[in-house]
Structures are given as structure tokens and as C-alpha cells.
Tab-separated table of N, CA and C in Angstrom:
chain	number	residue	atom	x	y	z
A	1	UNK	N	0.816	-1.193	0.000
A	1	UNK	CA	0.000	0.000	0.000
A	1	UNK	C	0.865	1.263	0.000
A	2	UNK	N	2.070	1.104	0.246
A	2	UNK	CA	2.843	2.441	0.651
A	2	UNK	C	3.098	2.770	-0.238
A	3	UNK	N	3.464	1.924	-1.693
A	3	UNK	CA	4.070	2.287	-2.884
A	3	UNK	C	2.888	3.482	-3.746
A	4	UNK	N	1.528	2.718	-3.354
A	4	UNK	CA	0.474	3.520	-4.002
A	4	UNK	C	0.506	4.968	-3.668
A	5	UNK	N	1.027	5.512	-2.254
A	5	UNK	CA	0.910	6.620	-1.621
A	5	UNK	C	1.919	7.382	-2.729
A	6	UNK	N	2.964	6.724	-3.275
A	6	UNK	CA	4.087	7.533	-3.905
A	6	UNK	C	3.871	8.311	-4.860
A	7	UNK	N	3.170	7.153	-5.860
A	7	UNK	CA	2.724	7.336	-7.020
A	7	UNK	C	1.531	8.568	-7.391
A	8	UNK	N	0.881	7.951	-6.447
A	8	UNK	CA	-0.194	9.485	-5.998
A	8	UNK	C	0.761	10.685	-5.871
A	9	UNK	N	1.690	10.521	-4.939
A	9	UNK	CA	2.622	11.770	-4.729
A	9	UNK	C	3.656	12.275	-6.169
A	10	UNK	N	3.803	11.488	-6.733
A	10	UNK	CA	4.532	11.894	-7.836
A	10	UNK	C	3.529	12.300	-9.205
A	11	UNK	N	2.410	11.308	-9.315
A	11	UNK	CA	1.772	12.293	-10.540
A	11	UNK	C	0.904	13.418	-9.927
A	12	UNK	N	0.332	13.982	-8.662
A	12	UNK	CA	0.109	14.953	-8.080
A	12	UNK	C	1.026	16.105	-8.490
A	13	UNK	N	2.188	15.667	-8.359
A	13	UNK	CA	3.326	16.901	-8.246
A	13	UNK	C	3.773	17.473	-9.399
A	14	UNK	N	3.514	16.194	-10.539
A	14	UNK	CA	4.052	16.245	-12.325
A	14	UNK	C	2.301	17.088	-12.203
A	15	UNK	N	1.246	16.796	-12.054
A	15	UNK	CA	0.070	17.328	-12.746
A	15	UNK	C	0.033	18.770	-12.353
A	16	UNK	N	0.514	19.191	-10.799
A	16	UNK	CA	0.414	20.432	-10.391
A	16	UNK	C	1.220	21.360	-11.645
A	17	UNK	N	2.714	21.060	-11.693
A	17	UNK	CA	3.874	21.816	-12.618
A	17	UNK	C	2.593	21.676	-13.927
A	18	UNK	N	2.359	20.838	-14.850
A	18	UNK	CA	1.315	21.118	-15.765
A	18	UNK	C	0.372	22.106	-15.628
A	19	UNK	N	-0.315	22.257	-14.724
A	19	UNK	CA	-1.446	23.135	-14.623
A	19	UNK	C	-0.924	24.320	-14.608
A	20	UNK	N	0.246	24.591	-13.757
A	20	UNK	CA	1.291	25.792	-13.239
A	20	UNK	C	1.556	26.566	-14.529
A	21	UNK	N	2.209	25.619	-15.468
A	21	UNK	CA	2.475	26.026	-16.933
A	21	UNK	C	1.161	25.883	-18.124
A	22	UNK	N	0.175	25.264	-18.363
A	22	UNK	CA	-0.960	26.149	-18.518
A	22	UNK	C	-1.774	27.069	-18.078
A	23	UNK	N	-1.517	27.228	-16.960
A	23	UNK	CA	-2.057	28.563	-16.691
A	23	UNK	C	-2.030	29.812	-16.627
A	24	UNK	N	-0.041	29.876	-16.719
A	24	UNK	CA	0.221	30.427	-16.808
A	24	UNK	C	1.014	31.171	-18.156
A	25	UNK	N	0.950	29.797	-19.038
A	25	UNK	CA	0.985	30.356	-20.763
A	25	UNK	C	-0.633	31.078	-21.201
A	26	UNK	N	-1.874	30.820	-20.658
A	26	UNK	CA	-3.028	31.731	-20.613
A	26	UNK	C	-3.245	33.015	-20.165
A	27	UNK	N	-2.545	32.800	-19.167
A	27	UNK	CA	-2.589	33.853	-18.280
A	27	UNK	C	-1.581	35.182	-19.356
A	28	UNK	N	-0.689	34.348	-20.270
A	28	UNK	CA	0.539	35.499	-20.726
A	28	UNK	C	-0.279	35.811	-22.134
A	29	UNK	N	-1.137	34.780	-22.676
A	29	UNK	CA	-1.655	35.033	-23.854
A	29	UNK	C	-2.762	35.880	-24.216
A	30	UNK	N	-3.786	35.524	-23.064
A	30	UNK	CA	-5.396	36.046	-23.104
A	30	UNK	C	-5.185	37.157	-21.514
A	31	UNK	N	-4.338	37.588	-21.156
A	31	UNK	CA	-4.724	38.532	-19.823
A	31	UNK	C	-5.107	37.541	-18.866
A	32	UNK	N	-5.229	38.044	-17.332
A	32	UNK	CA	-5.545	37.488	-16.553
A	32	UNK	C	-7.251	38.377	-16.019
A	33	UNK	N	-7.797	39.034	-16.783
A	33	UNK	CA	-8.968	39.084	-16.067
A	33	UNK	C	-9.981	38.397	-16.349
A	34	UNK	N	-9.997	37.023	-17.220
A	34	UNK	CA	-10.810	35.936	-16.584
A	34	UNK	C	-9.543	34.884	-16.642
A	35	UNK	N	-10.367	34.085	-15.636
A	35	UNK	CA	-9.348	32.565	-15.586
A	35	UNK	C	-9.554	31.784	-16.668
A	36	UNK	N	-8.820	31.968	-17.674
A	36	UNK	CA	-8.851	31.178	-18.854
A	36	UNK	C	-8.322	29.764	-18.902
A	37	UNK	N	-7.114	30.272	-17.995
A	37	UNK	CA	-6.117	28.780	-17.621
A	37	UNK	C	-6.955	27.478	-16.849
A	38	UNK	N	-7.509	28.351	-15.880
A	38	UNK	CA	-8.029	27.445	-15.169
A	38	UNK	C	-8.956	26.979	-15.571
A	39	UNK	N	-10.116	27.489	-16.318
A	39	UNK	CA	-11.096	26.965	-17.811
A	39	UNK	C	-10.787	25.911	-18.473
A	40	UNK	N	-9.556	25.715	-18.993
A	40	UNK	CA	-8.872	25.309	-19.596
A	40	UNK	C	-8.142	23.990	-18.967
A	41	UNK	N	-7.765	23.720	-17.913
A	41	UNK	CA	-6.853	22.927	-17.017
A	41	UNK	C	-8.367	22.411	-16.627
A	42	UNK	N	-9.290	22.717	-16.247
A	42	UNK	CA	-10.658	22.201	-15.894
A	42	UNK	C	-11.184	21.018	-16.734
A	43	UNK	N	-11.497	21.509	-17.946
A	43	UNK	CA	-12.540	21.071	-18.868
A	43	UNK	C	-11.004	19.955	-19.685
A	44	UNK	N	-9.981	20.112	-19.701
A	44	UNK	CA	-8.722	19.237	-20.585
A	44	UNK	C	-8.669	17.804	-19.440
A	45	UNK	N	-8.988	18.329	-18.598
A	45	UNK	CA	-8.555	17.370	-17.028
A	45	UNK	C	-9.942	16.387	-16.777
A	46	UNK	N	-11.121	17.110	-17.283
A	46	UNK	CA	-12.399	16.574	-16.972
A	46	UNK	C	-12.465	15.342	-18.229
A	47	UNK	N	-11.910	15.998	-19.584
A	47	UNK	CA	-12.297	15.115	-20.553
A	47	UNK	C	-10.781	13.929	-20.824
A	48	UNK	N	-10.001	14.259	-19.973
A	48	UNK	CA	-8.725	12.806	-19.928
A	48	UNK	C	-8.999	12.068	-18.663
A	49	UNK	N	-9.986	12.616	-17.847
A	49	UNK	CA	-10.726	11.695	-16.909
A	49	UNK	C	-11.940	10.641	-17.312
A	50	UNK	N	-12.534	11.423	-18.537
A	50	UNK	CA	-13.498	10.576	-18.753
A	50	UNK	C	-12.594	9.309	-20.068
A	51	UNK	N	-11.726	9.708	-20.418
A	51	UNK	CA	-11.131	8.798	-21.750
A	51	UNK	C	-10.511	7.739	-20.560
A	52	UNK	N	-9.715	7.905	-19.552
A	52	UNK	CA	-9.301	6.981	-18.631
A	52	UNK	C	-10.118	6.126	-17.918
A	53	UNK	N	-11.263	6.834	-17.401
A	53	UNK	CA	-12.763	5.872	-17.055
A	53	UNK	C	-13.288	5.340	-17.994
A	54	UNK	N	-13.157	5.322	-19.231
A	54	UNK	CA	-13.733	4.862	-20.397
A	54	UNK	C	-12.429	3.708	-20.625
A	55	UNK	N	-11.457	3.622	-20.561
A	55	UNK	CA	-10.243	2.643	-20.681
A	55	UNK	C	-10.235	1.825	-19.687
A	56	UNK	N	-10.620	2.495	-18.737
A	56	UNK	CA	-9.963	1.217	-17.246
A	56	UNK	C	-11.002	-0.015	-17.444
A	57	UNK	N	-12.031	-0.099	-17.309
A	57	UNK	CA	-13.359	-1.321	-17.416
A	57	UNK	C	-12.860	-1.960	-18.711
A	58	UNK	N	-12.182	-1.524	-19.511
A	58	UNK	CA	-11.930	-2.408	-21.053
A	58	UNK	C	-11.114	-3.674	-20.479
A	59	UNK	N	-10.036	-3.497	-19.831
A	59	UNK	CA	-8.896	-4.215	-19.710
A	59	UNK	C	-8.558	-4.731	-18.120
A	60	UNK	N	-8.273	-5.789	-18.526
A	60	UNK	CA	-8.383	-6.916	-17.216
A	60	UNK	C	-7.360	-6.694	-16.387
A	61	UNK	N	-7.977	-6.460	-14.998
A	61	UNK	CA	-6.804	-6.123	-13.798
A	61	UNK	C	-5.392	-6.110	-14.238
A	62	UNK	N	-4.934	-5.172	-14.084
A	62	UNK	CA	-3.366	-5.381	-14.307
A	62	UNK	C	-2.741	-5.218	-15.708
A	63	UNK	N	-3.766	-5.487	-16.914
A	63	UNK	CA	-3.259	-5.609	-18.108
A	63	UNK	C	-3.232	-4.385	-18.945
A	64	UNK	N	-1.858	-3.806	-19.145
A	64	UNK	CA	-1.722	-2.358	-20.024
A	64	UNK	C	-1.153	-1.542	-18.723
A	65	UNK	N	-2.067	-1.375	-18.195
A	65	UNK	CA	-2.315	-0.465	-17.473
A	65	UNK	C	-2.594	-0.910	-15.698
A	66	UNK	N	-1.333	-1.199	-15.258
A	66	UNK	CA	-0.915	-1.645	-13.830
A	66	UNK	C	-1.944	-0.699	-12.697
A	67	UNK	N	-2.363	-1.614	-11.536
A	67	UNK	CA	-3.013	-0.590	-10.703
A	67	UNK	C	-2.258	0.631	-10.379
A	68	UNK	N	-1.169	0.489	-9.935
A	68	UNK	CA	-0.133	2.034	-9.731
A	68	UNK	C	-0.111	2.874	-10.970
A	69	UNK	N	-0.184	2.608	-12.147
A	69	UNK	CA	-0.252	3.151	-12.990
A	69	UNK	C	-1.764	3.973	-13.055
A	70	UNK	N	-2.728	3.387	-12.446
A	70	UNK	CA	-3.879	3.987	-12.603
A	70	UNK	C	-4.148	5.304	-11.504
A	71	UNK	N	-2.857	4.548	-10.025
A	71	UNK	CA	-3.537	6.105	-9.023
A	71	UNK	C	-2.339	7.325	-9.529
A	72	UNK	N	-1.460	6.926	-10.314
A	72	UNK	CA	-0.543	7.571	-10.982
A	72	UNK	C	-1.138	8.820	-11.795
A	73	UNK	N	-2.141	8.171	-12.922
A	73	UNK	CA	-2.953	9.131	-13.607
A	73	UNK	C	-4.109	9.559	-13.438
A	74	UNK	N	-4.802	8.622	-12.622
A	74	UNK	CA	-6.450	8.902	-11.738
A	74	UNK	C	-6.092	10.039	-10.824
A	75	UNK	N	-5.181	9.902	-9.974
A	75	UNK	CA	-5.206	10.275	-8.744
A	75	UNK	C	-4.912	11.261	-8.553
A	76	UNK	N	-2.999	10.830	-8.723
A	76	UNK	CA	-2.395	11.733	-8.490
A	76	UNK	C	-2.545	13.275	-9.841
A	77	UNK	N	-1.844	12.642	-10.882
A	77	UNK	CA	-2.108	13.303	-12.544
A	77	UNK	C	-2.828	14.113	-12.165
A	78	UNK	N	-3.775	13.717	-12.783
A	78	UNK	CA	-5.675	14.423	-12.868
A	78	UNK	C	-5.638	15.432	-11.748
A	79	UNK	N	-5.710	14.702	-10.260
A	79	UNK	CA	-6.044	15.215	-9.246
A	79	UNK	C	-4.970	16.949	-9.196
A	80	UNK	N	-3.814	16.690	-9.268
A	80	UNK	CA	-3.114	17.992	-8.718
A	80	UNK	C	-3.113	19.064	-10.157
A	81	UNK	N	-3.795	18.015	-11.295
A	81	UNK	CA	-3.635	19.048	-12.518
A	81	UNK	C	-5.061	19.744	-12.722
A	82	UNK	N	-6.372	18.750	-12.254
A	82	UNK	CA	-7.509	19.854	-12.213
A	82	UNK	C	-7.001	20.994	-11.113
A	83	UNK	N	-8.399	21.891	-11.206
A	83	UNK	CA	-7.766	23.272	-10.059
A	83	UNK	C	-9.339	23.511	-9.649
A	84	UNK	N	-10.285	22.698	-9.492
A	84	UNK	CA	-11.233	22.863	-8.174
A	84	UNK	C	-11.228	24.382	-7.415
A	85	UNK	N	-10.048	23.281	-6.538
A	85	UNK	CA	-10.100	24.835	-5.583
A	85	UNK	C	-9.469	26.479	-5.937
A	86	UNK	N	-8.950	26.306	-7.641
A	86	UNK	CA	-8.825	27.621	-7.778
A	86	UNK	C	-9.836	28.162	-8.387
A	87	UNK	N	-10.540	27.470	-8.842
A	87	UNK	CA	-11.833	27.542	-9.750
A	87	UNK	C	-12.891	28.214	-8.220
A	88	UNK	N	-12.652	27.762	-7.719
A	88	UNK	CA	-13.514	28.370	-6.533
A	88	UNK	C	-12.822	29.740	-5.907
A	89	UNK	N	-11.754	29.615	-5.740
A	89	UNK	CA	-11.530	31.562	-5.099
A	89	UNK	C	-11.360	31.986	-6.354
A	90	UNK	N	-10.599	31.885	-7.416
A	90	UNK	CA	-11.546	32.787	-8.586
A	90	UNK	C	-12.950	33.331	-8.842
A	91	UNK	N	-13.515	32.168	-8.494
A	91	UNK	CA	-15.358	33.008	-8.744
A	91	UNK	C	-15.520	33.729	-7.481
A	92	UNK	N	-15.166	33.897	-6.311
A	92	UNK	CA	-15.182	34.786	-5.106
A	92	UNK	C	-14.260	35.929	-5.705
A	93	UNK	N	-13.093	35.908	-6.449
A	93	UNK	CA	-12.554	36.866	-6.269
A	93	UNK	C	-13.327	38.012	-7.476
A	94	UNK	N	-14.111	37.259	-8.666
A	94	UNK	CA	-14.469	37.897	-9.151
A	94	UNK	C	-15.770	38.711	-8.731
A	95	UNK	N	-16.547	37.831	-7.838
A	95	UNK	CA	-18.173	38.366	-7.003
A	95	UNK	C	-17.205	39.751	-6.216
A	96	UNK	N	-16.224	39.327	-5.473
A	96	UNK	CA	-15.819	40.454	-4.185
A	96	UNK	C	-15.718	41.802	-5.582
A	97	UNK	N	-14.660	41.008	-6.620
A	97	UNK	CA	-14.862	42.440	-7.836
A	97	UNK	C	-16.015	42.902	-8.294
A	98	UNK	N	-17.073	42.820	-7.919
A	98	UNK	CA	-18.295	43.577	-8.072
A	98	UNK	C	-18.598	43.112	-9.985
A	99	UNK	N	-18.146	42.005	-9.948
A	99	UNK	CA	-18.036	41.275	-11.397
A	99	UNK	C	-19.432	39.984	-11.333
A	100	UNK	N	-19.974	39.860	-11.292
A	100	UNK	CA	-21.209	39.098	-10.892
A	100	UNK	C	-21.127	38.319	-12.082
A	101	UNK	N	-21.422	38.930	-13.584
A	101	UNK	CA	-21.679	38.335	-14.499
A	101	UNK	C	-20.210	37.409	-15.080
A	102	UNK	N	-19.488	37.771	-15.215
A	102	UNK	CA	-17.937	37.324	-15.573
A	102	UNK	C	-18.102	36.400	-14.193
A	103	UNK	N	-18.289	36.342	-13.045
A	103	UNK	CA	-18.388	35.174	-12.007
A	103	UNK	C	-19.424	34.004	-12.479
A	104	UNK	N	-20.225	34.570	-12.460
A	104	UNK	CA	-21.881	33.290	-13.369
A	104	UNK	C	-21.232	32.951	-14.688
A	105	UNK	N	-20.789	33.652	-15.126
A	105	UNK	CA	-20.080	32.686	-16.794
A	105	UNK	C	-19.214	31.412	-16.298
A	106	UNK	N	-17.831	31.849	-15.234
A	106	UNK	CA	-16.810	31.008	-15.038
A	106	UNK	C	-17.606	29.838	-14.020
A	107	UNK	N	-18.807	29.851	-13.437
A	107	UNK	CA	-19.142	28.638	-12.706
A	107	UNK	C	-19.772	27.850	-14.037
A	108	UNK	N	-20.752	28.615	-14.634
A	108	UNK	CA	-21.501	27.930	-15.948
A	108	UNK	C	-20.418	27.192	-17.299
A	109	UNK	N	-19.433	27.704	-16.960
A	109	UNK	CA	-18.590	27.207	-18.598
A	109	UNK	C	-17.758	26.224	-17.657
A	110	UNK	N	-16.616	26.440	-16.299
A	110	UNK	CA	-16.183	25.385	-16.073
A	110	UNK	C	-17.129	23.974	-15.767
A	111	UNK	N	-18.342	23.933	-15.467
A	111	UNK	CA	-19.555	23.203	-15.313
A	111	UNK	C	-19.640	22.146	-16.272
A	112	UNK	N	-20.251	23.310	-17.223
A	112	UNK	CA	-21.069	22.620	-18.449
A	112	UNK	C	-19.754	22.606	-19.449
A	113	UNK	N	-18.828	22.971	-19.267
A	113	UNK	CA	-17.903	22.373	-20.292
A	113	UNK	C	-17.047	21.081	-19.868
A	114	UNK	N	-16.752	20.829	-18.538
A	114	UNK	CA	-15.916	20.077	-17.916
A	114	UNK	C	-16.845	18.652	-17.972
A	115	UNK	N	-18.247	19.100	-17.936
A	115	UNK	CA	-19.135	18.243	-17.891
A	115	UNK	C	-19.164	16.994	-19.057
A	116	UNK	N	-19.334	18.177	-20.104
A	116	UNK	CA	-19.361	17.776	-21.683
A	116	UNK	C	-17.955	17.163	-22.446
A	117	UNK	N	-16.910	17.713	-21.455
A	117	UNK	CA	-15.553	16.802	-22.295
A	117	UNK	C	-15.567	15.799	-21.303
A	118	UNK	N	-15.583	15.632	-20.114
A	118	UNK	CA	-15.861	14.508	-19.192
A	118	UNK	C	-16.787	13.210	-20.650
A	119	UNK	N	-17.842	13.834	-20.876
A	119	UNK	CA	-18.570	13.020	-21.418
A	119	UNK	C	-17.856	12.798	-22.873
A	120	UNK	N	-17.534	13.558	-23.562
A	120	UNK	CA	-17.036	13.189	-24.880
A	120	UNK	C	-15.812	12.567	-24.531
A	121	UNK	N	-14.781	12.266	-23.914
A	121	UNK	CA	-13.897	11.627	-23.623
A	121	UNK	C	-14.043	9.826	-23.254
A	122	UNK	N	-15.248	9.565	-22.713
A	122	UNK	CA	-16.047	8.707	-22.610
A	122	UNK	C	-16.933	7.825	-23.895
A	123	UNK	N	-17.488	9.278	-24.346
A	123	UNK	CA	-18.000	8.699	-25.864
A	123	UNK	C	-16.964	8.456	-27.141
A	124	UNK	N	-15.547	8.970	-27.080
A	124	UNK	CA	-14.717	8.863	-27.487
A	124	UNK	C	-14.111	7.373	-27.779
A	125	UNK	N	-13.904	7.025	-26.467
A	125	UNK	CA	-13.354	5.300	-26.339
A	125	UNK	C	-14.434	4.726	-26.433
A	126	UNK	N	-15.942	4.524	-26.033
A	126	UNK	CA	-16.853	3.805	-26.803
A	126	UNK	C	-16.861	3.298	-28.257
A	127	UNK	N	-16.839	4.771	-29.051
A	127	UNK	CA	-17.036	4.825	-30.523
A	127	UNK	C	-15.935	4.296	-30.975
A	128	UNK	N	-14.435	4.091	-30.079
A	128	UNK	CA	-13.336	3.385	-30.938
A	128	UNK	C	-13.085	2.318	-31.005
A	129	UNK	N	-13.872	1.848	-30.261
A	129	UNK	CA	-14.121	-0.231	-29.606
A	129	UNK	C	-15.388	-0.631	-30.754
């Protein structure tokens, strides 16, 4: 079990530096007065979650794709490369900016977009089997 803790700890730490550097190549491209990056690191993270949940049930314990290999990219990956919790003091920081509407866009698009590549990532590996 201890080895699993690692692996979590190491693609956590590779997914964080990813997000770090998309967000901050957005941040240099499109301005920072909406969170584009994090839009972006959201909805890319939602729909390689759903292509990986769509892969894991194909293939028999262990085969391709080792359990450590899975909290590697489930867990850790995914986990420290979505941004949840920046996605959340962003939309506070934009309400405290007296920005209401630019706040209701970034809950509605990381939502319904994260939602929708979640799902096409899913319908993706279906349609290729």
C-alpha cells in the first residue's frame, strides 16, 4: 500500500507543474482578467478523466495499465492538474470584484464544459471499440 501513496505523490506533483504552466501560458496570452487557464486545465482534465474511465473497465486487472499506474494518472495526474479549488476563489474573487456576471459565466462554462468533455472523452473510447 505504501508504494500507491508515492505514485499518488509523484503524478500529483508532475500534474500540479502542468497546470502551473498552462495557466500560466493563458494567463501570458489572453490577460488574466478571466481565468482562462483554469477553464482550460478544468474542462482538458475533466475530458482525460473521462477517456481513462472509459479505458480502465476495457482491460483486465493489471493488463496495459498496472493498478499504480492507474492512481498515478487517476489520482495523483488528474487530481493535482484539475484546479477545483482555484476555480472556486476565482469566482469569489471575481463576485468580491463587483463582477457578478464574468463570475456566473466562469461557474456555468467550467460546469457545463468540464461536464461535456468529461462526457465526450467517454463517448470517445466507446465509438473506438
Amino acid at each position: 500500500m505504501g508504494v500507491q501513496y508515492i505514485v499518488v505523490f509523484l503524478g500529483g506533483g508532475l500534474g500540479a507543474v502542468c497546470r502551473y504552466l498552462a495557466t500560466s501560458f493563458f494567463a501570458v496570452r489572453f490577460g488574466s482578467a478571466f481565468p482562462y487557464g483554469t477553464l482550460f486545465v478544468n474542462v482538458s482534465g475533466s475530458f482525460l478523466m473521462g477517456l481513462l474511465i472509459g479505458v480502465l473497465p476495457l482491460l483486465p486487472r493489471g493488463a496495459l495499465l498496472p493498478e499504480n499506474l492507474r492512481f498515478l494518472l487517476a489520482v495523483g495526474f488528474l487530481g493535482g492538474f484539475t484546479t477545483f479549488s482555484s476555480f472556486s476563489m476565482e469566482t469569489l474573487t471575481l463576485l468580491q470584484g463587483a463582477n457578478a456576471l464574468s463570475a456566473l459565466w466562469n461557474v456555468l462554462a467550467n460546469v457545463a464544459f468540464g461536464v461535456a468533455a468529461a462526457w465526450a472523452g467517454l463517448l470517445l473510447v466507446r465509438a473506438a471499440l
